[in-house]
C-alpha atoms as a printed R data frame, in Angstrom:
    type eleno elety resid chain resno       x       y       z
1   ATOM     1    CA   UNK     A     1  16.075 -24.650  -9.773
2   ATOM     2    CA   UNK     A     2  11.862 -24.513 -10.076
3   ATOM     3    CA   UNK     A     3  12.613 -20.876 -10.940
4   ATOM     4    CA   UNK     A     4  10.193 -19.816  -7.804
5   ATOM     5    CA   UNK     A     5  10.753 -17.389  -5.346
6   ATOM     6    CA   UNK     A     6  11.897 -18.222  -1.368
7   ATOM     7    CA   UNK     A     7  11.989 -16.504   1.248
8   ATOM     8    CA   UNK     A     8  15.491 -15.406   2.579
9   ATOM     9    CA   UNK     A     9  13.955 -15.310   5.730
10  ATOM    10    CA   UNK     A    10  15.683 -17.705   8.262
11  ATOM    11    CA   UNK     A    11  12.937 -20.951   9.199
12  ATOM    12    CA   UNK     A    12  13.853 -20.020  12.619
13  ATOM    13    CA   UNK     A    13  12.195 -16.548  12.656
14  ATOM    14    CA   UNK     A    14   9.161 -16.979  10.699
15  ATOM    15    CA   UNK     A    15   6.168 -16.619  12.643
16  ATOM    16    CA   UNK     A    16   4.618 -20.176  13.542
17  ATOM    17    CA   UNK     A    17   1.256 -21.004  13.346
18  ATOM    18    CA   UNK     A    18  -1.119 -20.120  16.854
19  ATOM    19    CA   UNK     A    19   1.099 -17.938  17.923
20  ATOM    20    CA   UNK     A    20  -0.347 -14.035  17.946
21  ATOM    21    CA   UNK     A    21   1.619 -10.958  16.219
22  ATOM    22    CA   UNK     A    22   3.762  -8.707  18.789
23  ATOM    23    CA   UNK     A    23   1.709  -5.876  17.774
24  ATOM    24    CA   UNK     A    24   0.258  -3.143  20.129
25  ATOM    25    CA   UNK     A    25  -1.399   0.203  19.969
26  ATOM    26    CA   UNK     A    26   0.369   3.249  21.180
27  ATOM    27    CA   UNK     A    27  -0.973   4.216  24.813
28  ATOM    28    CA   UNK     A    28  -0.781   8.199  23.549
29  ATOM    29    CA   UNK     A    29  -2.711   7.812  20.922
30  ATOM    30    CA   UNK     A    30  -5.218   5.177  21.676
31  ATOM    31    CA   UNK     A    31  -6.068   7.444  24.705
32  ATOM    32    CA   UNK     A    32  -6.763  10.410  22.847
33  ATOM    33    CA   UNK     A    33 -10.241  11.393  22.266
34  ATOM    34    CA   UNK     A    34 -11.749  14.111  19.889
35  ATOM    35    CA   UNK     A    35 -15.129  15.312  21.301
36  ATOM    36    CA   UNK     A    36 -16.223  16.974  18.114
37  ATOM    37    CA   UNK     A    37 -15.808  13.883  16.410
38  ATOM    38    CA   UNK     A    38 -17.797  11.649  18.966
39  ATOM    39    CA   UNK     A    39 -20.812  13.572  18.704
40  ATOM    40    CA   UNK     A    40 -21.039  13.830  15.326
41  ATOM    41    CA   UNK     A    41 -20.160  10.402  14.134
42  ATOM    42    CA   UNK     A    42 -23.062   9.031  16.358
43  ATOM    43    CA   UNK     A    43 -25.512  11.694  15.457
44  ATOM    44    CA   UNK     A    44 -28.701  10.043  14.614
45  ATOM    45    CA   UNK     A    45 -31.735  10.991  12.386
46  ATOM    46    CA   UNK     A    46 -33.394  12.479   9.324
47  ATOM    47    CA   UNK     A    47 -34.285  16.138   8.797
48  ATOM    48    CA   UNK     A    48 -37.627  16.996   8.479
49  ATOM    49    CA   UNK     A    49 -39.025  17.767   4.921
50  ATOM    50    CA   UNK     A    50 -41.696  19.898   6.152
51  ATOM    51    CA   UNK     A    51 -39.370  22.394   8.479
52  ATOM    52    CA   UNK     A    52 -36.239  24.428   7.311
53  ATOM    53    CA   UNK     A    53 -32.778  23.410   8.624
54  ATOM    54    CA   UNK     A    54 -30.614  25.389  10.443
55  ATOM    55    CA   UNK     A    55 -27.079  23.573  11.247
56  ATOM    56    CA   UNK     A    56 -25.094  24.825  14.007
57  ATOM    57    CA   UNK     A    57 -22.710  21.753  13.437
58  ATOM    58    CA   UNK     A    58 -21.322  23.072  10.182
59  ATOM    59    CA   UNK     A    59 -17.461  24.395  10.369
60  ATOM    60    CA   UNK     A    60 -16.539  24.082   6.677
61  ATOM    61    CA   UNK     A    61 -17.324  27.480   4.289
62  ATOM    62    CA   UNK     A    62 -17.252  25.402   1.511
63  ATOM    63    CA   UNK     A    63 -20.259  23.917   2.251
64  ATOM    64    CA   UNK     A    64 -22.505  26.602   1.089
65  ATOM    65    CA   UNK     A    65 -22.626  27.420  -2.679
66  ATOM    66    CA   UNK     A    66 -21.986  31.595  -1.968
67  ATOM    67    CA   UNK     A    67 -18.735  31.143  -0.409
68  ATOM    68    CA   UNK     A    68 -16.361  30.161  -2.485
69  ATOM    69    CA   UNK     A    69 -12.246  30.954  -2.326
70  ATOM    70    CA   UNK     A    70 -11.524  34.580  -4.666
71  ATOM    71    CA   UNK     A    71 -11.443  33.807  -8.551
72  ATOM    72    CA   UNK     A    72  -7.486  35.239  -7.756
73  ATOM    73    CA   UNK     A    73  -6.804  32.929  -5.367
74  ATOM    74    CA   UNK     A    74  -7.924  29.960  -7.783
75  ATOM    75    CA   UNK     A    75  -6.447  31.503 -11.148
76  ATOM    76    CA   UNK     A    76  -3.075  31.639  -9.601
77  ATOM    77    CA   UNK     A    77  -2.962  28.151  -7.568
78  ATOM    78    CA   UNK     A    78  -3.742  26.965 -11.273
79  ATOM    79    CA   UNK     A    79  -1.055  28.880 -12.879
80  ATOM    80    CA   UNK     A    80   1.341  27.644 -10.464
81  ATOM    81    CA   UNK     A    81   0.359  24.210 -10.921
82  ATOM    82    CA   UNK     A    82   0.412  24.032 -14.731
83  ATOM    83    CA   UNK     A    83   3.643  26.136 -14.717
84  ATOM    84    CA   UNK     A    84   5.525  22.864 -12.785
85  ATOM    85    CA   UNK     A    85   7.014  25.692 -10.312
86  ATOM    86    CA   UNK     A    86   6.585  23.677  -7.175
87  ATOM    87    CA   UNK     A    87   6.068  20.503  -8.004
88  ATOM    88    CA   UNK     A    88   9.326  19.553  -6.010
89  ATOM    89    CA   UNK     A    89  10.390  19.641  -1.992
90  ATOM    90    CA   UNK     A    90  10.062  22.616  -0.435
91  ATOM    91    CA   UNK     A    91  12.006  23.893   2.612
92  ATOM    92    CA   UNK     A    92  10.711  22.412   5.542
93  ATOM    93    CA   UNK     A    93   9.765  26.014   6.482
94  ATOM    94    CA   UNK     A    94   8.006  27.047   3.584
95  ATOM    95    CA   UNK     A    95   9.447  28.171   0.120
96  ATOM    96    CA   UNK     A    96  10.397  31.345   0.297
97  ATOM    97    CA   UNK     A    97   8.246  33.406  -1.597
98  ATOM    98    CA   UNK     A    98   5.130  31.963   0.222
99  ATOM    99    CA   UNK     A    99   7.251  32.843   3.916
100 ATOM   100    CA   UNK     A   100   7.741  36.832   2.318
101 ATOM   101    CA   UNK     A   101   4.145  37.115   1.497
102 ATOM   102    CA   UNK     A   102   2.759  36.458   4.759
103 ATOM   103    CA   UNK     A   103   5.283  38.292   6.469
104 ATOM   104    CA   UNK     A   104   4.531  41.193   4.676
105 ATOM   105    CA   UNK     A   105   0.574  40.835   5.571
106 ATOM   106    CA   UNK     A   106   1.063  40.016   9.332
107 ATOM   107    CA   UNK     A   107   3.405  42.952  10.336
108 ATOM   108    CA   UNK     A   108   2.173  45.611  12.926
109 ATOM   109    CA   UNK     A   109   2.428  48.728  11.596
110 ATOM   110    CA   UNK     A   110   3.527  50.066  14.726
111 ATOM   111    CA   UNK     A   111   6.200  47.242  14.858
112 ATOM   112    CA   UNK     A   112   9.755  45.993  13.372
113 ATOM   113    CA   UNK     A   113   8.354  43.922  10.155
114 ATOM   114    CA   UNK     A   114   8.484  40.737  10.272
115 ATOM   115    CA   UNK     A   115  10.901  38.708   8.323
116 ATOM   116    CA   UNK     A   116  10.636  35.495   6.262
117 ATOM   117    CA   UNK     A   117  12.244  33.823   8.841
118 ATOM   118    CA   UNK     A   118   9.773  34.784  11.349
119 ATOM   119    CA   UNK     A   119   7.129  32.593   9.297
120 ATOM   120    CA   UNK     A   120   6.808  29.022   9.396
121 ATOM   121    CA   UNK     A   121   4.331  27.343   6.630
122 ATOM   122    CA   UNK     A   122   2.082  24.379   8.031
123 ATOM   123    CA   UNK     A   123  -0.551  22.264   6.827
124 ATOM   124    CA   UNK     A   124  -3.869  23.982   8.243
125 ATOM   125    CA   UNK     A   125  -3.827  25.704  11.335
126 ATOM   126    CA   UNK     A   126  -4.295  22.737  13.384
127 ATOM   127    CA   UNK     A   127  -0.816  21.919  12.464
128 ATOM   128    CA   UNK     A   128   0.627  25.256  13.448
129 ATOM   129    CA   UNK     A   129  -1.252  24.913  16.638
130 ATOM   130    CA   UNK     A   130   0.351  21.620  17.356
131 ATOM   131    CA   UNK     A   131   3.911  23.075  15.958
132 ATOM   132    CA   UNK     A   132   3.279  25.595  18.902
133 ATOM   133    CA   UNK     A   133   2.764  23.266  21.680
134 ATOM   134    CA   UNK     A   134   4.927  21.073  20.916
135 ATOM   135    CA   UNK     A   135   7.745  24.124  20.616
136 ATOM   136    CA   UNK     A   136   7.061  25.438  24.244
137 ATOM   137    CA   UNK     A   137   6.338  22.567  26.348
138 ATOM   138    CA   UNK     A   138   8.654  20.038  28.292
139 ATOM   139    CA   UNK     A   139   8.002  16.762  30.422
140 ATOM   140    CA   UNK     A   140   5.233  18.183  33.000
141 ATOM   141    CA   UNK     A   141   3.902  21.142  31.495
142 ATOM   142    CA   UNK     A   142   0.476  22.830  31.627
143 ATOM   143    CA   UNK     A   143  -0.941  25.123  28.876
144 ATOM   144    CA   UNK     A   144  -3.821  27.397  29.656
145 ATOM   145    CA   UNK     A   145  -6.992  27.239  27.435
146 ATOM   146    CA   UNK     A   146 -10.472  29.352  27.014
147 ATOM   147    CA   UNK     A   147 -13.005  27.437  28.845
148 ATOM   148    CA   UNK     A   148 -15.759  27.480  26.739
149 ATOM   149    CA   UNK     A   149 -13.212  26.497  23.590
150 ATOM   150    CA   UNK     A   150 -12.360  25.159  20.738
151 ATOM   151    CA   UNK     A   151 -12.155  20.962  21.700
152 ATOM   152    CA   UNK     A   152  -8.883  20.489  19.145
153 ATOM   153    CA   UNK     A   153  -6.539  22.624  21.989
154 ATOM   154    CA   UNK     A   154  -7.564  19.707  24.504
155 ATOM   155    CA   UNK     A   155  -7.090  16.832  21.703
156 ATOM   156    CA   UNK     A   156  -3.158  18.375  20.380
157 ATOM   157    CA   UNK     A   157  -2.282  19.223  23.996
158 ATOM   158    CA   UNK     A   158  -2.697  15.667  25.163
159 ATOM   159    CA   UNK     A   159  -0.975  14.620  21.967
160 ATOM   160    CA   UNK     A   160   1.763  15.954  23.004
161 ATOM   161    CA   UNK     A   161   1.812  15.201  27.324
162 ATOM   162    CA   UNK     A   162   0.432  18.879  28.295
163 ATOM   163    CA   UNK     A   163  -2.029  19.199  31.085
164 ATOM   164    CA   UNK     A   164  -5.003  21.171  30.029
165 ATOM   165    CA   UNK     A   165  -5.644  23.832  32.569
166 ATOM   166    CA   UNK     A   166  -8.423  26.205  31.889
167 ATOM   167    CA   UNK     A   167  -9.190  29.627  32.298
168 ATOM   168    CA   UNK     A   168 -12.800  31.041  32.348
169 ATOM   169    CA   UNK     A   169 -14.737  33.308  29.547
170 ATOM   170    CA   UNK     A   170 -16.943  35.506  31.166
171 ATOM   171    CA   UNK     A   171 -20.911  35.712  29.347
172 ATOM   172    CA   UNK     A   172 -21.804  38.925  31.135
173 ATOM   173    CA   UNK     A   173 -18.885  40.701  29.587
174 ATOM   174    CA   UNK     A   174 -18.923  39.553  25.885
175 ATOM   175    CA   UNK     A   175 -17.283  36.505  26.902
176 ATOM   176    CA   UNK     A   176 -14.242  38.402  27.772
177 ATOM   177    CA   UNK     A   177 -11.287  36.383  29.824
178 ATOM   178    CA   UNK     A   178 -11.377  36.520  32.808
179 ATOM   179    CA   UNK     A   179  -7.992  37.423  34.237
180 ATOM   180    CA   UNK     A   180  -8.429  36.481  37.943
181 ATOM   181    CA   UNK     A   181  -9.209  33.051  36.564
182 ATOM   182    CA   UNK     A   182  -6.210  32.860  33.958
183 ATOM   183    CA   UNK     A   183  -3.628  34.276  36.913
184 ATOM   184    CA   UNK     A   184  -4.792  31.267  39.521
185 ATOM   185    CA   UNK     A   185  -4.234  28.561  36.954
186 ATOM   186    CA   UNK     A   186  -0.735  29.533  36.134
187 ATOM   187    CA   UNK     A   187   1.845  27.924  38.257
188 ATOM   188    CA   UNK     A   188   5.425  27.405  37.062
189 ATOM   189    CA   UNK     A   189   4.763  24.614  35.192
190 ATOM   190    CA   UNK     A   190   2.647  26.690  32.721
191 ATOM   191    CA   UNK     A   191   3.869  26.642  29.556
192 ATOM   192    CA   UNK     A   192   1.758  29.115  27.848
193 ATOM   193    CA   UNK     A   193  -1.428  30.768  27.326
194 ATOM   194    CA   UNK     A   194  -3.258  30.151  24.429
195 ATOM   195    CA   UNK     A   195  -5.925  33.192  23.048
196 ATOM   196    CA   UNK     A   196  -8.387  32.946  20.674
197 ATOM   197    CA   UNK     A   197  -9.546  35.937  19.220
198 ATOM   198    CA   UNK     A   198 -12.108  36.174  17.462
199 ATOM   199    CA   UNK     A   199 -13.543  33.294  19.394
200 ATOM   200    CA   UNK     A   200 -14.586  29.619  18.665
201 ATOM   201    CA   UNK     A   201 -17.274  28.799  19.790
202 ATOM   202    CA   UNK     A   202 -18.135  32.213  21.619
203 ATOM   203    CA   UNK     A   203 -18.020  34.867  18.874
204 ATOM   204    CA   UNK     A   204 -16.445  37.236  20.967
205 ATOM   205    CA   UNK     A   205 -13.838  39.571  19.620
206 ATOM   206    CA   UNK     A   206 -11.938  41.087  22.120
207 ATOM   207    CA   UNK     A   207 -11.215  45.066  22.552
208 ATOM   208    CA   UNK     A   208  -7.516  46.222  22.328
209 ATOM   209    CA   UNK     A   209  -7.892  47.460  26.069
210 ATOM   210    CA   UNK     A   210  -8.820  43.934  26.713
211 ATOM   211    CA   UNK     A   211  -5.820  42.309  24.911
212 ATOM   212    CA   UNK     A   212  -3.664  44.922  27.050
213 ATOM   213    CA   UNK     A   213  -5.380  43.408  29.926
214 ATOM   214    CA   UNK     A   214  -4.607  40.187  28.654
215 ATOM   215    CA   UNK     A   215  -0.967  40.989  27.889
216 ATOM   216    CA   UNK     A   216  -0.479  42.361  31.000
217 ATOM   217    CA   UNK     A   217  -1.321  39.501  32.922
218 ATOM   218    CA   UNK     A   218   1.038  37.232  30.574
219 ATOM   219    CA   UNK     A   219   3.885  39.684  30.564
220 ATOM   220    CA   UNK     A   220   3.023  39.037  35.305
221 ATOM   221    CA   UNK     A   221   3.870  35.184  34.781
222 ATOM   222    CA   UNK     A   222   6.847  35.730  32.555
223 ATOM   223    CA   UNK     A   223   4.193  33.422  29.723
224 ATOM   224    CA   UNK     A   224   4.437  33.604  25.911
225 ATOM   225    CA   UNK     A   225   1.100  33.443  24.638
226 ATOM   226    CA   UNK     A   226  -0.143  31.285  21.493
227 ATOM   227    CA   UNK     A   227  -2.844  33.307  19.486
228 ATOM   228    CA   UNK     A   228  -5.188  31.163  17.433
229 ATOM   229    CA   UNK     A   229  -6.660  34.036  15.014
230 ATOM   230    CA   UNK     A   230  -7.749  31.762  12.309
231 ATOM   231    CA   UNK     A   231 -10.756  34.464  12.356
232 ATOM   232    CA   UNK     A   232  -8.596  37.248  12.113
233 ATOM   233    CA   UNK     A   233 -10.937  40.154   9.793
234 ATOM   234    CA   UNK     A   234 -13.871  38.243  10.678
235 ATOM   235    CA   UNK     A   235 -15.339  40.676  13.122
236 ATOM   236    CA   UNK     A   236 -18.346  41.564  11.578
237 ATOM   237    CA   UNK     A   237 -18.346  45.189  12.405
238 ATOM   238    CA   UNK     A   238 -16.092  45.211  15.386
239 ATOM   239    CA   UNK     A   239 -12.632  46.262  15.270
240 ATOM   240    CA   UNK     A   240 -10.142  43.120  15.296
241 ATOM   241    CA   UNK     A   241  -7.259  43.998  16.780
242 ATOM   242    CA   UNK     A   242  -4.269  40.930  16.838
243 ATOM   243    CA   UNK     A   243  -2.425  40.260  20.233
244 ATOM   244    CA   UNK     A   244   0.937  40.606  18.342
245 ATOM   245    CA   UNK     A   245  -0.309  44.804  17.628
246 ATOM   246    CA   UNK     A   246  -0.963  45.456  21.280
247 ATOM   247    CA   UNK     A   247   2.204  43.244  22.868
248 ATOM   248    CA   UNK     A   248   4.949  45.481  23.484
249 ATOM   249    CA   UNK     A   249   7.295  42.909  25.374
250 ATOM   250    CA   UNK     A   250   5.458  39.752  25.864
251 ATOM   251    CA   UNK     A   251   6.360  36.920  22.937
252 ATOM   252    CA   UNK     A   252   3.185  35.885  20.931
253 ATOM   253    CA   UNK     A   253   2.894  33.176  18.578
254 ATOM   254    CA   UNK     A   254  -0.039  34.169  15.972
255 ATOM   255    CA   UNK     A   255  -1.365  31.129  14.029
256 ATOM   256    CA   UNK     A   256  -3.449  31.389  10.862
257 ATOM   257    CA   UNK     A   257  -4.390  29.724   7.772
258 ATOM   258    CA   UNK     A   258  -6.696  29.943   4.425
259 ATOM   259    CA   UNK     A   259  -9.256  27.959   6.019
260 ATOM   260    CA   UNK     A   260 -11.643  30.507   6.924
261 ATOM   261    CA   UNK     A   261 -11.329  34.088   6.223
262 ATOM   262    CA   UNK     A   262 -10.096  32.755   2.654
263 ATOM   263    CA   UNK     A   263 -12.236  30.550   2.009
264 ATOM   264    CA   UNK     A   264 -10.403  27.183   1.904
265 ATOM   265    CA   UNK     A   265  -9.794  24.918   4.635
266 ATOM   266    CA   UNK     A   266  -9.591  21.827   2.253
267 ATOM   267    CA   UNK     A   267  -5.732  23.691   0.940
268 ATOM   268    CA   UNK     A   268  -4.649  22.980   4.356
269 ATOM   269    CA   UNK     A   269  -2.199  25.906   4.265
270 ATOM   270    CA   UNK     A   270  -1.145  27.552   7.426
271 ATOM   271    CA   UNK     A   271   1.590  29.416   9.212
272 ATOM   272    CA   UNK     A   272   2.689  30.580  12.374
273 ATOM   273    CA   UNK     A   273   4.263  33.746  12.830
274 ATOM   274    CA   UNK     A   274   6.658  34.781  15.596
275 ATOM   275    CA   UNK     A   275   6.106  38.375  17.491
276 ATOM   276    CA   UNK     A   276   9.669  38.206  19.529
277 ATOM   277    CA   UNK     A   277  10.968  41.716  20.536
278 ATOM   278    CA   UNK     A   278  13.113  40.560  23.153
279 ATOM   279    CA   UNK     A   279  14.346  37.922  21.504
280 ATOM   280    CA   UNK     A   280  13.027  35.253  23.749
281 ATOM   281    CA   UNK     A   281  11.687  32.734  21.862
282 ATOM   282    CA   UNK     A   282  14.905  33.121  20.175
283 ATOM   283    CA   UNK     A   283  16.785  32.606  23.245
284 ATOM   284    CA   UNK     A   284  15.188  29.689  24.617
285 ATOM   285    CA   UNK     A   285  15.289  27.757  20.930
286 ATOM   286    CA   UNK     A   286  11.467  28.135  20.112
287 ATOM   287    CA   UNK     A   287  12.498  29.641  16.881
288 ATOM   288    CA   UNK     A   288  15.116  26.780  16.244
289 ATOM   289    CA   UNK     A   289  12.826  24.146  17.281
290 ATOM   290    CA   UNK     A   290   9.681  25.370  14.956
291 ATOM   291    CA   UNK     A   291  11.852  25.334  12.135
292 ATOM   292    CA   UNK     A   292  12.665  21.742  12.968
């Protein structure tokens, strides 16, 4: 015995010379496409010296030096990290704790509080977004999206098989939805309508007698509705007012993360919360499935 190493790999099986590897790349994902990302990877050019620069392509706080995440937020990720307490595998929901905290910061006042168990914890808010989609829709479905919007609703829906079907903003009212436009789309393949308040890329934040318009025309089509409020406080003067505080029967699931309003979308913490008062979601398994 030469004391080397063979291969307990039958001669028969071993791949032979000039013949090519049965390798191939998934159809899904090799025909998904992220618009964002094509323009800016083949963005071309130097900035002028002479001129100031004012990017309308930067989505990351971070970047400038006055925003920066609260000296409390910092001082206790650091405790928690030298302290060792969660170095380990967390509940595939979110530790508990973490689950409490944001369920006692995303009640309604004017509604049963929400539970721990009414949180899920995600990495980012793209995550929770995809969680969502992938929760509600089956072989065939549509999903409803803001048209302008945010390209990564387009890029997760096709992810997961979901025909985009848009809905229009309106300009002349604040870029408002316009509900004639959401109502024709929906057929009963329509999984969901998605609602992004405060807008990306718009700006707009809608009234609550909008989101009662809104909810009203969900609550028509029998539709949950997935709220991407990853802005939510950012309103700059104007009131923000959250789908799940103006929904009185229709179910709404409210995403969120750090990312913005906090400062610090490189933590890649998010959550979705579930606004159920009929117990539908429940019903149907949504709850079930997102903590899957």
């Amino acid at each position: 015995d030469s004391g080397e190493r063979r291969s307990t790999i039958p001669r028969t099986i071993s791949a032979r010379d000039g013949e090519k590897w049965r390798i191939r790349c998934g159809e899904r994902a090799a025909g998904i496409r992220n618009p964002i990302r094509e323009i800016m990877d083949t963005i071309a050019g130097k900035e002028n010296p002479n001129l100031p620069l004012i990017s309308l392509a930067q989505g990351d706080p971070t970047a400038y030096p006055h925003l920066r995440p609260s000296d409390v937020m910092v001082s206790n990720v650091q405790h928690a990290v030298a302290a060792g307490m969660f170095h380990g595998y967390q509940p595939s929901q979110g530790n508990a704790p973490c689950r409490a905290a944001v369920a006692e910061a995303f009640s309604v006042p004017t509604r049963a509080p929400l539970k721990p168990n009414d949180v899920f914890m995600t990495l980012g808010c793209s995550e929770a977004l995809s969680h969502c989609i992938a929760a509600l829709a089956v072989k065939g479905s549509n999903m409803l999206l803001p048209r302008p919007g945010f390209a990564l609703y387009d890029v997760l829906c096709a992810y997961h098989g979901v025909e985009c079907r848009y809905y229009d903003l309106l300009p002349h009212r604040s870029w408002e939805i316009d509900i004639k436009s959401l109502l024709e789309k929906a057929d009963e393949h329509t999984c969901a309508i998605l609602v992004n308040n405060p807008s990306n890329p718009c700006g707009a934040v809608y009234s609550r007698a909008h989101l009662e318009e809104v909810l009203e025309a969900a609550e028509q089509v029998k539709l949950p509705i997935i709220a991407d409020e990853v802005y939510a406080g950012m309103s700059f003067g104007l009131p923000y007012v959250a789908c799940a505080a103006v929904s009185e029967r229709v179910p709404v699931l409210s995403v969120c993360a750090l990312s913005k309003r906090w400062l610090a979308p490189g933590w890649r913490l998010g959550w979705v919360t579930t606004h159920d008062a009929e117990g539908a979601l429940a019903a149907a398994g949504v709850q079930d499935t997102l903590l899957k």
